């Protein structure tokens, strides 16, 4: 049916269908499941996502070394204030994303999207947008279908592994997935959705994976928060008419090549970046020895 | 597009790491199924990245949880140590060098109540996926993604043909088949992944074949 974004877009335009419909058709053929069974599986994932956006906003959770314990709770409290700089939506979306990261780091239940380390971005964007715009439940599930379909194309043609492509491939791809979904959920076209995906990836190109003490906490949580925001602004830029000068498939390829060029010290090994700072090394000794 | 959306949205799992936590739990759970009999102690030999970062990622709890039969998305995973104590199962961890094995590999030795030690070596290869590489010294390749038969047999002519005949007669298609033996003419191991679910009566029919020592279905 399709192998890349260009072919996916062509199908959408021929059939005058949104991205999620073509992605669903493909999944039916691929899995031998009925439409109902596929939606049920999407719903199951939605439930885990929703719960993980909530838990750490209600109470601080314990994580190894407590590097991010309480960050979601504090951000939730702040997001309810009147005098924030970015306003309620952006602050809330960060609180949701931080909650997922904190739940993950505390050995709680999450849904990898596309990975465990990046599990906060898609849920934060989809759920906050739906709440903000008072969208129907099925719109969120359709958004999840779109996001996952875009993620599948990137998995196929590039990588979503931090060890292979750095943080751009994990949190960056999650932002690209969420940006596409946000565009469609807000009434944008498939073309705009794919350009939002490109813009999100441009914004994050080259981001390294440098987890302190090798733990999925810092800077993973901060990047879940900031990439959720990246998804929203990329979606707005695309909805405002911005198009990516480089076609989306070529942006994905560029991200993949940049990932290959990154030295191994900056790809999940905790040997470079923040992990290799004086304090980063001290934390490794304190927590793991 | 041959990548499923559920490879991207998933797995549903206990954090923080799909390879160091979810994959570790699955490795030990599949190893438990392979061993298939009660045990009182498990020794985990940790190799590579598993050895270096196991505490921070809860790899130790995940392995014990898996050995107790808990799934990768079971919230009790965090309390695996106290659950093991309640079940009277002890465990220990040590560092090991498994040479050319994948960075995230573990050697699991199960001390069975029948006095025999069973040894399973496997790797967590990313995204929660696993592959079991050795069972009691026999080289193998179990990914536990489709129904799998583990057969121990005497290394004699015609045994493999007998096995495949039983499967064909029961309308079961073989996806992957891997044979290995430690010594010619001694004991051999066959691992078969099938496209179809394997009913218990097929396991029985296989057990009744000449030169078959044991058959397990996971």
CSV table of N, CA and C in Angstrom, one decimal, chain A residues 1-4 23 26-27 30 38 41-42 44-45 48 55 64 104-114 116-117 145 148-149 151-153 155-156 177 214-216 288, chain B residues 1-21 49 52-62 72-75 77-79 104 127:
chain,number,residue,atom,x,y,z
A,1,UNK,N,0.8,-1.2,0.0
A,1,UNK,CA,0.0,0.0,0.0
A,1,UNK,C,0.9,1.3,0.0
A,2,UNK,N,1.7,1.4,1.0
A,2,UNK,CA,2.6,2.5,1.1
A,2,UNK,C,3.9,2.1,1.8
A,3,UNK,N,5.0,2.8,1.5
A,3,UNK,CA,6.3,2.5,2.1
A,3,UNK,C,6.9,3.8,2.8
A,4,UNK,N,6.3,4.9,2.5
A,4,UNK,CA,6.9,6.1,3.0
A,4,UNK,C,5.7,7.2,3.1
A,23,UNK,N,-4.0,4.3,7.4
A,23,UNK,CA,-3.2,3.5,8.4
A,23,UNK,C,-4.0,2.3,8.9
A,26,UNK,N,-4.3,-0.4,6.3
A,26,UNK,CA,-3.0,-1.1,6.2
A,26,UNK,C,-2.9,-2.1,7.4
A,27,UNK,N,-3.2,-1.7,8.6
A,27,UNK,CA,-3.1,-2.5,9.8
A,27,UNK,C,-4.0,-3.8,9.6
A,30,UNK,N,-2.3,-6.1,7.3
A,30,UNK,CA,-1.1,-6.6,8.0
A,30,UNK,C,-1.3,-7.7,9.0
A,38,UNK,N,-8.8,-4.2,16.2
A,38,UNK,CA,-7.8,-3.2,16.2
A,38,UNK,C,-8.1,-2.0,17.1
A,41,UNK,N,-7.5,-2.9,20.6
A,41,UNK,CA,-6.1,-2.8,21.0
A,41,UNK,C,-5.7,-1.4,21.2
A,42,UNK,N,-6.2,-0.5,20.4
A,42,UNK,CA,-5.8,1.0,20.5
A,42,UNK,C,-6.4,1.5,21.9
A,44,UNK,N,-7.0,-0.2,24.6
A,44,UNK,CA,-6.2,-0.8,25.7
A,44,UNK,C,-5.0,0.1,26.0
A,45,UNK,N,-4.3,0.5,24.9
A,45,UNK,CA,-3.2,1.3,25.0
A,45,UNK,C,-3.5,2.7,25.6
A,48,UNK,N,-3.9,2.8,29.4
A,48,UNK,CA,-2.6,2.8,30.1
A,48,UNK,C,-1.9,4.2,30.0
A,55,UNK,N,-1.0,9.7,37.2
A,55,UNK,CA,-0.5,9.2,38.5
A,55,UNK,C,0.5,10.2,39.2
A,64,UNK,N,14.7,5.6,41.1
A,64,UNK,CA,16.1,5.3,41.5
A,64,UNK,C,16.9,6.6,41.7
A,104,UNK,N,7.2,5.9,34.6
A,104,UNK,CA,8.1,5.0,34.0
A,104,UNK,C,9.3,4.7,34.9
A,105,UNK,N,9.9,5.8,35.3
A,105,UNK,CA,11.1,5.7,36.1
A,105,UNK,C,10.9,5.1,37.5
A,106,UNK,N,9.6,5.1,38.0
A,106,UNK,CA,9.3,4.5,39.3
A,106,UNK,C,8.9,3.0,39.1
A,107,UNK,N,9.1,2.4,38.0
A,107,UNK,CA,8.7,1.1,37.7
A,107,UNK,C,7.2,0.9,37.7
A,108,UNK,N,6.5,2.0,37.2
A,108,UNK,CA,5.0,1.9,37.0
A,108,UNK,C,4.7,1.4,35.6
A,109,UNK,N,3.4,1.3,35.3
A,109,UNK,CA,3.0,0.8,34.0
A,109,UNK,C,2.8,1.9,33.0
A,110,UNK,N,3.4,1.7,31.9
A,110,UNK,CA,3.4,2.7,30.8
A,110,UNK,C,3.2,2.0,29.4
A,111,UNK,N,2.9,2.7,28.4
A,111,UNK,CA,2.9,2.2,27.0
A,111,UNK,C,4.0,2.8,26.3
A,112,UNK,N,4.9,2.1,25.8
A,112,UNK,CA,6.1,2.6,25.0
A,112,UNK,C,5.5,3.3,23.8
A,113,UNK,N,6.0,4.5,23.5
A,113,UNK,CA,5.5,5.3,22.4
A,113,UNK,C,6.5,6.3,21.8
A,114,UNK,N,7.4,6.0,20.9
A,114,UNK,CA,7.7,4.7,20.4
A,114,UNK,C,8.5,3.8,21.4
A,116,UNK,N,10.0,3.4,25.8
A,116,UNK,CA,9.6,3.7,27.2
A,116,UNK,C,10.2,5.0,27.6
A,117,UNK,N,11.4,5.4,27.1
A,117,UNK,CA,12.0,6.6,27.5
A,117,UNK,C,11.2,7.9,27.0
A,145,UNK,N,-4.0,6.5,16.3
A,145,UNK,CA,-3.8,5.7,15.1
A,145,UNK,C,-2.8,6.4,14.1
A,148,UNK,N,0.8,6.5,15.6
A,148,UNK,CA,1.5,5.2,15.5
A,148,UNK,C,1.8,4.9,14.1
A,149,UNK,N,1.0,5.3,13.1
A,149,UNK,CA,1.2,5.0,11.7
A,149,UNK,C,2.4,5.8,11.2
A,151,UNK,N,4.8,6.8,13.2
A,151,UNK,CA,5.9,6.1,13.9
A,151,UNK,C,6.4,4.9,13.2
A,152,UNK,N,5.4,4.1,12.6
A,152,UNK,CA,5.7,2.9,11.9
A,152,UNK,C,6.6,3.2,10.7
A,153,UNK,N,6.2,4.3,10.0
A,153,UNK,CA,7.0,4.6,8.8
A,153,UNK,C,8.4,5.0,9.2
A,155,UNK,N,10.0,4.0,11.9
A,155,UNK,CA,10.7,2.8,12.3
A,155,UNK,C,11.2,2.0,11.1
A,156,UNK,N,10.4,1.9,10.1
A,156,UNK,CA,10.7,1.2,8.9
A,156,UNK,C,11.9,1.8,8.1
A,177,UNK,N,5.4,12.2,15.7
A,177,UNK,CA,4.2,11.4,15.7
A,177,UNK,C,3.1,12.3,16.3
A,214,UNK,N,23.0,6.5,33.3
A,214,UNK,CA,22.3,5.6,32.5
A,214,UNK,C,20.9,5.3,32.8
A,215,UNK,N,20.4,6.2,33.7
A,215,UNK,CA,19.0,6.0,34.1
A,215,UNK,C,18.0,6.8,33.2
A,216,UNK,N,16.8,6.2,33.0
A,216,UNK,CA,15.8,6.9,32.1
A,216,UNK,C,15.1,8.0,33.0
A,288,UNK,N,24.5,4.1,42.0
A,288,UNK,CA,24.7,2.7,41.5
A,288,UNK,C,25.8,1.9,42.2
B,1,UNK,N,3.1,-1.0,4.1
B,1,UNK,CA,3.9,-0.8,5.3
B,1,UNK,C,3.8,-2.1,6.1
B,2,UNK,N,4.9,-2.7,6.4
B,2,UNK,CA,4.9,-4.0,7.1
B,2,UNK,C,5.3,-3.9,8.5
B,3,UNK,N,5.3,-2.7,9.1
B,3,UNK,CA,5.5,-2.5,10.5
B,3,UNK,C,4.2,-2.2,11.1
B,4,UNK,N,3.8,-3.0,12.1
B,4,UNK,CA,2.5,-2.8,12.7
B,4,UNK,C,2.5,-1.5,13.6
B,5,UNK,N,1.3,-0.9,13.7
B,5,UNK,CA,1.2,0.3,14.6
B,5,UNK,C,1.5,-0.1,16.0
B,6,UNK,N,1.2,-1.4,16.3
B,6,UNK,CA,1.4,-1.8,17.7
B,6,UNK,C,2.8,-2.2,18.1
B,7,UNK,N,3.7,-2.2,17.1
B,7,UNK,CA,5.1,-2.2,17.3
B,7,UNK,C,5.6,-0.8,17.8
B,8,UNK,N,4.9,0.2,17.4
B,8,UNK,CA,5.2,1.6,17.8
B,8,UNK,C,4.5,2.0,19.0
B,9,UNK,N,3.2,1.7,19.1
B,9,UNK,CA,2.4,1.9,20.3
B,9,UNK,C,2.4,0.7,21.2
B,10,UNK,N,3.5,0.5,21.9
B,10,UNK,CA,3.6,-0.7,22.7
B,10,UNK,C,5.1,-1.1,22.8
B,11,UNK,N,5.5,-2.0,23.7
B,11,UNK,CA,4.6,-2.8,24.5
B,11,UNK,C,4.0,-2.0,25.7
B,12,UNK,N,2.9,-2.5,26.2
B,12,UNK,CA,2.5,-2.0,27.5
B,12,UNK,C,3.4,-2.7,28.5
B,13,UNK,N,4.0,-2.0,29.4
B,13,UNK,CA,5.1,-2.6,30.2
B,13,UNK,C,5.3,-1.8,31.5
B,14,UNK,N,6.0,-2.5,32.4
B,14,UNK,CA,6.5,-1.8,33.6
B,14,UNK,C,7.9,-1.2,33.3
B,15,UNK,N,8.0,0.1,33.6
B,15,UNK,CA,9.2,0.8,33.2
B,15,UNK,C,10.4,0.4,34.1
B,16,UNK,N,11.6,1.0,33.8
B,16,UNK,CA,11.8,2.2,32.9
B,16,UNK,C,12.3,1.8,31.6
B,17,UNK,N,12.7,0.6,31.3
B,17,UNK,CA,13.4,0.3,30.0
B,17,UNK,C,12.9,-0.9,29.3
B,18,UNK,N,12.5,-0.8,28.0
B,18,UNK,CA,12.0,-1.9,27.3
B,18,UNK,C,13.0,-3.0,27.3
B,19,UNK,N,14.3,-2.7,27.1
B,19,UNK,CA,15.3,-3.7,27.0
B,19,UNK,C,15.8,-4.2,28.4
B,20,UNK,N,15.9,-3.3,29.3
B,20,UNK,CA,16.5,-3.7,30.6
B,20,UNK,C,15.5,-4.2,31.6
B,21,UNK,N,14.2,-3.8,31.4
B,21,UNK,CA,13.2,-4.2,32.4
B,21,UNK,C,12.2,-5.2,31.7
B,49,UNK,N,25.8,-4.9,29.4
B,49,UNK,CA,25.1,-3.7,30.0
B,49,UNK,C,24.2,-4.2,31.1
B,52,UNK,N,26.3,-3.9,34.2
B,52,UNK,CA,26.7,-2.6,34.6
B,52,UNK,C,25.5,-1.8,35.1
B,53,UNK,N,24.3,-1.9,34.6
B,53,UNK,CA,23.3,-1.0,35.0
B,53,UNK,C,22.0,-1.7,35.6
B,54,UNK,N,22.2,-2.9,36.1
B,54,UNK,CA,20.9,-3.7,36.4
B,54,UNK,C,20.1,-3.1,37.5
B,55,UNK,N,20.8,-2.5,38.5
B,55,UNK,CA,20.0,-2.0,39.6
B,55,UNK,C,19.1,-0.8,39.2
B,56,UNK,N,19.7,0.2,38.5
B,56,UNK,CA,19.0,1.4,38.1
B,56,UNK,C,17.8,1.2,37.2
B,57,UNK,N,17.9,0.1,36.5
B,57,UNK,CA,16.8,-0.2,35.6
B,57,UNK,C,15.8,-1.3,36.1
B,58,UNK,N,16.1,-1.7,37.4
B,58,UNK,CA,15.2,-2.8,37.9
B,58,UNK,C,15.3,-4.1,37.2
B,59,UNK,N,16.5,-4.3,36.5
B,59,UNK,CA,16.6,-5.6,35.8
B,59,UNK,C,16.6,-6.7,36.8
B,60,UNK,N,17.1,-6.5,38.0
B,60,UNK,CA,17.1,-7.6,39.0
B,60,UNK,C,15.7,-8.0,39.4
B,61,UNK,N,14.9,-7.0,39.7
B,61,UNK,CA,13.5,-7.3,40.0
B,61,UNK,C,12.7,-7.9,38.9
B,62,UNK,N,13.0,-7.4,37.7
B,62,UNK,CA,12.3,-7.9,36.5
B,62,UNK,C,12.7,-9.4,36.3
B,72,UNK,N,5.4,-9.0,31.8
B,72,UNK,CA,6.1,-7.7,31.7
B,72,UNK,C,5.3,-6.5,32.1
B,73,UNK,N,4.0,-6.6,32.1
B,73,UNK,CA,3.1,-5.5,32.4
B,73,UNK,C,2.4,-5.7,33.8
B,74,UNK,N,3.0,-6.6,34.6
B,74,UNK,CA,2.4,-6.9,35.9
B,74,UNK,C,3.0,-5.9,36.9
B,75,UNK,N,2.1,-5.1,37.6
B,75,UNK,CA,2.5,-4.1,38.5
B,75,UNK,C,3.2,-4.7,39.8
B,77,UNK,N,5.6,-6.5,39.7
B,77,UNK,CA,7.0,-6.7,39.3
B,77,UNK,C,8.0,-6.0,40.3
B,78,UNK,N,7.6,-4.8,40.8
B,78,UNK,CA,8.4,-4.0,41.7
B,78,UNK,C,8.6,-4.8,43.0
B,79,UNK,N,7.6,-5.6,43.4
B,79,UNK,CA,7.7,-6.3,44.7
B,79,UNK,C,8.2,-7.8,44.5
B,104,UNK,N,22.9,-7.2,26.3
B,104,UNK,CA,22.0,-7.4,27.4
B,104,UNK,C,21.6,-8.9,27.5
B,127,UNK,N,13.3,-3.2,22.5
B,127,UNK,CA,11.9,-3.1,22.4
B,127,UNK,C,11.1,-4.1,23.1
